[in-house]
Structure formats: C-alpha cells, structure tokens
Coordinates of C-alpha atoms in Angstrom, one line a residue:
M290 CA -5.1 10.8 7.5
N291 CA -3.8 12.6 10.6
Q292 CA -6.7 11.4 12.7
M293 CA -6.4 7.8 11.4
L294 CA -2.6 7.9 11.9
E295 CA -3.2 8.9 15.6
R296 CA -5.8 6.2 16.0
A297 CA -3.5 3.5 14.5
S298 CA -0.5 4.7 16.6
E299 CA -2.5 4.5 19.8
L300 CA -3.5 0.9 19.0
V301 CA 0.1 -0.1 18.2
A302 CA 1.4 1.6 21.4
R303 CA -1.2 -0.2 23.6
A304 CA -0.8 -3.6 21.9
Q305 CA 1.3 -6.3 23.5
R306 CA 1.4 -9.0 20.7
I307 CA 1.1 -7.6 17.2
V308 CA 1.0 -9.8 14.1
V309 CA 1.6 -8.2 10.7
L310 CA 0.3 -9.6 7.5
T311 CA 2.1 -8.3 4.3
G312 CA 1.7 -8.8 0.6
A313 CA 3.2 -7.6 -2.7
G314 CA 2.6 -4.0 -1.9
Y315 CA 5.1 -4.2 0.9
S316 CA 7.9 -4.9 -1.6
R317 CA 6.8 -2.7 -4.4
P318 CA 8.7 0.3 -3.1
S319 CA 11.8 -1.9 -3.2
G320 CA 11.4 -2.2 -7.0
I321 CA 9.7 -5.6 -7.1
P322 CA 6.6 -5.6 -9.3
D323 CA 3.4 -6.8 -7.8
F324 CA 1.1 -9.4 -9.5
R325 CA -2.5 -8.2 -9.5
S326 CA -2.5 -4.5 -10.1
D327 CA -3.3 -3.1 -13.5
D328 CA 0.4 -3.0 -14.5
G329 CA 1.3 -6.1 -12.4
V330 CA 2.8 -9.3 -13.6
W331 CA -0.5 -11.0 -14.3
A332 CA -1.5 -8.2 -16.7
S333 CA 0.9 -9.8 -19.2
Y334 CA 0.8 -13.5 -18.3
D335 CA -1.8 -16.1 -17.5
P336 CA -0.7 -17.4 -14.1
V337 CA -2.1 -20.9 -14.7
E338 CA 0.0 -21.2 -17.9
V339 CA 3.3 -20.1 -16.4
A340 CA 3.2 -20.4 -12.6
S341 CA 1.2 -23.4 -11.8
L342 CA 2.6 -26.7 -10.6
R343 CA 0.9 -28.4 -13.6
A344 CA 2.6 -26.0 -16.0
F345 CA 6.0 -26.5 -14.3
R346 CA 5.8 -30.2 -14.6
R347 CA 4.7 -30.0 -18.2
N348 CA 7.5 -27.6 -19.3
P349 CA 9.9 -26.3 -16.7
D350 CA 11.9 -24.4 -19.4
T351 CA 8.8 -22.2 -20.0
F352 CA 8.5 -21.6 -16.2
Y353 CA 12.1 -20.5 -15.9
A354 CA 11.9 -18.3 -19.0
W355 CA 9.1 -16.5 -17.2
L356 CA 10.8 -16.5 -13.8
E357 CA 14.1 -15.1 -15.2
G358 CA 12.5 -11.8 -15.9
L359 CA 11.5 -11.5 -12.2
L360 CA 14.7 -12.7 -10.7
A361 CA 16.7 -9.6 -11.7
P362 CA 14.6 -7.1 -9.7
M363 CA 14.2 -9.5 -6.8
L364 CA 17.9 -10.2 -6.5
A365 CA 18.7 -6.5 -6.8
A366 CA 16.0 -5.4 -4.3
Q367 CA 16.9 -4.0 -0.9
P368 CA 14.6 -3.6 2.1
N369 CA 12.7 -0.4 2.1
P370 CA 11.8 1.8 5.1
A371 CA 8.6 -0.2 5.7
H372 CA 10.7 -3.4 6.2
L373 CA 13.1 -1.7 8.5
V374 CA 10.2 -0.3 10.7
L375 CA 8.9 -3.9 11.3
A376 CA 12.4 -5.0 12.5
E377 CA 12.6 -2.0 14.9
L378 CA 9.2 -2.8 16.3
E379 CA 10.1 -6.4 16.7
R380 CA 13.3 -5.5 18.6
A381 CA 11.2 -3.2 20.8
G382 CA 9.0 -6.2 21.8
K383 CA 5.9 -5.0 19.9
I384 CA 5.7 -7.4 17.0
H385 CA 5.2 -11.1 17.7
A386 CA 5.3 -12.3 14.1
V387 CA 5.3 -11.2 10.5
I388 CA 3.2 -13.3 8.1
T389 CA 4.1 -12.6 4.5
Q390 CA 2.8 -13.7 1.1
N391 CA 6.1 -12.5 -0.5
I392 CA 8.9 -14.7 -1.6
D393 CA 11.7 -12.2 -1.8
G394 CA 13.2 -12.5 1.7
L395 CA 13.2 -8.8 2.3
H396 CA 11.7 -9.0 5.7
Q397 CA 14.6 -11.1 6.9
A398 CA 17.1 -8.8 5.0
G399 CA 15.5 -5.9 6.8
G400 CA 16.1 -7.5 10.2
S401 CA 12.9 -9.2 11.1
R402 CA 13.5 -12.5 12.8
K403 CA 10.1 -14.3 13.2
V404 CA 8.8 -14.4 9.6
Y405 CA 6.3 -16.9 8.3
E406 CA 6.6 -17.2 4.5
L407 CA 3.2 -18.5 3.4
H408 CA 4.2 -18.8 -0.3
G409 CA 7.7 -20.0 0.2
H410 CA 11.0 -18.4 -0.8
L411 CA 13.7 -18.2 -3.4
R412 CA 16.6 -19.2 -1.1
Q413 CA 16.7 -22.8 -2.3
A414 CA 15.3 -25.2 -4.8
T415 CA 14.2 -28.9 -4.6
C416 CA 14.7 -31.6 -7.3
Q417 CA 11.3 -32.9 -8.4
G418 CA 12.9 -36.3 -9.0
C419 CA 15.0 -37.1 -5.9
D420 CA 14.1 -34.3 -3.4
R421 CA 17.7 -33.0 -3.3
Q422 CA 17.9 -29.4 -2.1
V423 CA 20.4 -26.8 -3.3
P424 CA 20.8 -23.1 -2.9
M425 CA 18.9 -21.2 -5.6
P426 CA 21.9 -18.9 -6.4
S427 CA 23.8 -21.9 -7.5
L428 CA 21.3 -22.5 -10.3
L429 CA 21.2 -18.9 -11.7
G430 CA 23.7 -19.7 -14.5
D431 CA 21.3 -22.2 -16.0
V432 CA 18.3 -20.0 -15.5
R433 CA 20.0 -17.0 -17.2
R434 CA 20.9 -19.3 -20.2
G435 CA 17.2 -20.0 -20.6
A436 CA 17.2 -23.6 -19.4
A437 CA 15.6 -25.3 -16.4
P438 CA 18.3 -26.3 -14.0
R439 CA 18.4 -30.1 -13.6
C440 CA 19.7 -32.4 -10.9
E441 CA 22.2 -35.3 -11.5
C442 CA 19.2 -37.6 -11.4
G443 CA 17.7 -35.8 -14.4
G444 CA 14.9 -34.2 -12.4
A445 CA 14.1 -30.4 -12.7
F446 CA 14.9 -28.2 -9.7
K447 CA 11.8 -26.2 -8.6
P448 CA 12.3 -23.1 -6.4
D449 CA 10.8 -23.6 -3.0
V450 CA 7.9 -21.3 -3.8
V451 CA 4.2 -22.2 -3.8
L452 CA 2.8 -22.3 -7.3
F453 CA -0.8 -22.2 -8.3
D454 CA -2.6 -25.5 -7.6
E455 CA 0.0 -26.3 -4.9
P456 CA -0.8 -26.4 -1.2
L457 CA 0.7 -24.0 1.3
P458 CA 3.4 -25.4 3.6
Q459 CA 1.2 -26.8 6.4
G460 CA 3.7 -26.2 9.2
I461 CA 4.2 -22.5 8.3
F462 CA 0.4 -22.1 7.9
W463 CA -0.2 -23.6 11.3
L464 CA 2.4 -21.3 12.9
A465 CA 0.7 -18.3 11.3
Q466 CA -2.7 -19.3 12.5
K467 CA -1.3 -19.9 16.0
A468 CA 0.2 -16.4 16.0
L469 CA -3.1 -14.9 15.0
E470 CA -4.9 -16.8 17.7
E471 CA -2.6 -15.2 20.3
C472 CA -2.3 -11.6 19.1
D473 CA -4.2 -8.5 20.3
L474 CA -3.6 -6.5 17.1
V475 CA -3.3 -7.3 13.4
V476 CA -1.7 -4.9 11.0
V477 CA -2.5 -5.8 7.4
A478 CA -0.1 -3.9 5.2
G479 CA 0.6 -3.9 1.4
T480 CA -2.0 -6.4 0.5
S481 CA -5.5 -6.1 -0.9
L482 CA -6.5 -9.4 0.7
E483 CA -7.5 -11.1 -2.6
V484 CA -5.6 -14.3 -2.4
A485 CA -6.9 -17.3 -0.5
P486 CA -6.3 -18.6 2.1
A487 CA -4.1 -15.7 3.2
C488 CA -7.0 -13.3 2.8
D489 CA -9.0 -15.0 5.5
L490 CA -6.2 -15.2 8.1
P491 CA -7.1 -11.8 9.9
L492 CA -10.5 -13.2 10.6
I493 CA -8.9 -15.7 13.1
A494 CA -7.7 -12.8 15.2
L495 CA -10.9 -10.7 14.8
R496 CA -13.0 -13.6 16.1
R497 CA -10.9 -13.4 19.2
K498 CA -11.6 -9.7 19.6
A499 CA -8.2 -8.5 18.3
R500 CA -8.0 -5.0 16.8
L501 CA -7.2 -4.4 13.2
V502 CA -5.2 -1.7 11.3
I503 CA -5.0 -1.7 7.5
V504 CA -2.3 0.1 5.5
N505 CA -2.8 -0.3 1.8
L506 CA -3.1 1.7 -1.5
E507 CA -6.4 0.1 -2.4
A508 CA -9.5 -0.9 -0.5
T509 CA -9.8 -4.3 1.1
Y510 CA -12.9 -6.4 2.0
L511 CA -12.0 -5.9 5.7
D512 CA -11.9 -2.0 5.7
D513 CA -15.3 -1.8 7.3
M514 CA -14.2 -4.0 10.2
A515 CA -10.9 -2.2 10.8
D516 CA -10.2 0.2 13.7
A517 CA -8.0 2.3 11.5
V518 CA -7.5 2.4 7.7
L519 CA -4.4 4.2 6.3
R520 CA -4.5 4.6 2.5
G521 CA -1.1 5.0 0.9
D522 CA 2.4 3.7 0.2
V523 CA 3.7 1.5 3.0
A524 CA 7.2 3.0 2.7
T525 CA 5.8 6.3 3.7
I526 CA 3.0 5.4 6.1
M527 CA 4.8 2.7 8.2
P528 CA 7.7 5.0 9.2
A529 CA 5.2 7.8 10.0
L530 CA 3.2 5.3 12.1
A531 CA 6.4 4.2 14.0
N532 CA 7.4 7.8 14.7
Q533 CA 3.9 8.5 16.0
V534 CA 4.0 5.4 18.2
A535 CA 7.3 6.5 19.7
R536 CA 5.7 9.9 20.6
V537 CA 2.7 8.2 22.1
I538 CA 4.8 5.8 24.2
G539 CA 7.1 8.7 25.2
G540 CA 4.2 10.7 26.5

C-alpha cells in the first residue's frame, strides 16, 4: 500500500488537470447505503420494479414508499473526509471536475464547485404532467405520509434523478466527456465501474494517454490498466493521498 500510495501521490502532484469519477462507495462512509454490494439496496429490492421510469409511471406511490426509506439517511448525511479532500484539491487548482454517479449532493456540501451529476439529484422534483419544478424538501411531508406528491394539475412529482430505463441528462454527460478529453489524470474512487455508461467514461481519457488511479474497496475491470490501485475505504485513503501529495509538492 505504501508503494502504491507514493506512486499515486506522485501522479496527482504532477498532474495539471485531474478529473475524479465517484460512485456509491464515496458516500458510504457518510452513512448512505450503496446499491450493488451484498448488503446494498438491491439485495432487498428489484430495481426494475421500484426504481424504473416505467414503474414510477405505473405506481408512483410504490416508488415513494421505497424512496422514503432512503431519504432519511441521505438527508442526515454529512460530507466525509473524502469529500472534503476533493474540495481542497480543487481550491489548490489540481482538480478540474468531479463526475459523480451519486444523487446525494455531498460533493457540493463538502465544497466542490464543478460537479457533474450523471444520475441527477434530490434537490428538486418535476411534475410529470406540466413540467412544473419545485424544491424536493417541500414535498417531504407527502412522502413521509406514504403518498406520492402531486401537482395542482394532478401529475405526480418525480425527483430529478435518473431512473432505470431513463436516459442520462445529455448536457451533463457531454460536459463530463469534455472534461475527460482534456484531463491528464483520472482518479476513479468509490465505484466498481459496473454501471453503464459511466463505467466507460475513463476510457475516453485513457485513449488520450491520461494516467489512471483507482481507489476502491473491490476490484474493477480497469485495475490492470491503472498506474496505481489503492484498495480500501475512500474516507481513509483519500486524506492519506492528499497528505502525501502535499509532502511531494513541498519537497
């Protein structure tokens, strides 16, 4: 680990435009359950039955009954040390962008400014009937009573998150691709790279000869192509990496 940490820190210290790709493992230390691990959310639910656009349109009450169980930990969550490290590196001019698959807003809460949320967010919701948008917190009363919040027009409000069988927001996805085309180092952290199309994004940078550092508990399909692989909890490894970077830069 020490050798890999030194290697990763040297890459970060030398890089001029770093892009970080994060997933559920980045927020797990903040108390938010992930989805795909053995004890994750999908161990108890069929995602197509509760979290697809088709399921939402068929029965929004069922969707919100499922979502209500996730809202409490998400709303209570605070940025963990790994989130704070990214904000520090951005302020230092090292990080060009954070691309995240998470919907919890913890990167922004931790101080990161340029964040591309591939799967949307829980800050607001949109009426499926008239496209009216409202802040998500204003709907929590209905959600906690077990009912799908509805607009004056009668349409159900859907959180601005990307559900299964729903396309990613094309503008955000384009910005993420553009950032990867221009970076010289990709840090993949807290994701096992199993969800398309996010899992393929690092390949954009690798094709342009960018370097790759992976920080994750489990193996990923890109481990063999990485310049450094750090196996462990991001809340421990990312601060250690930042400290080592500071020593490298300080000489």
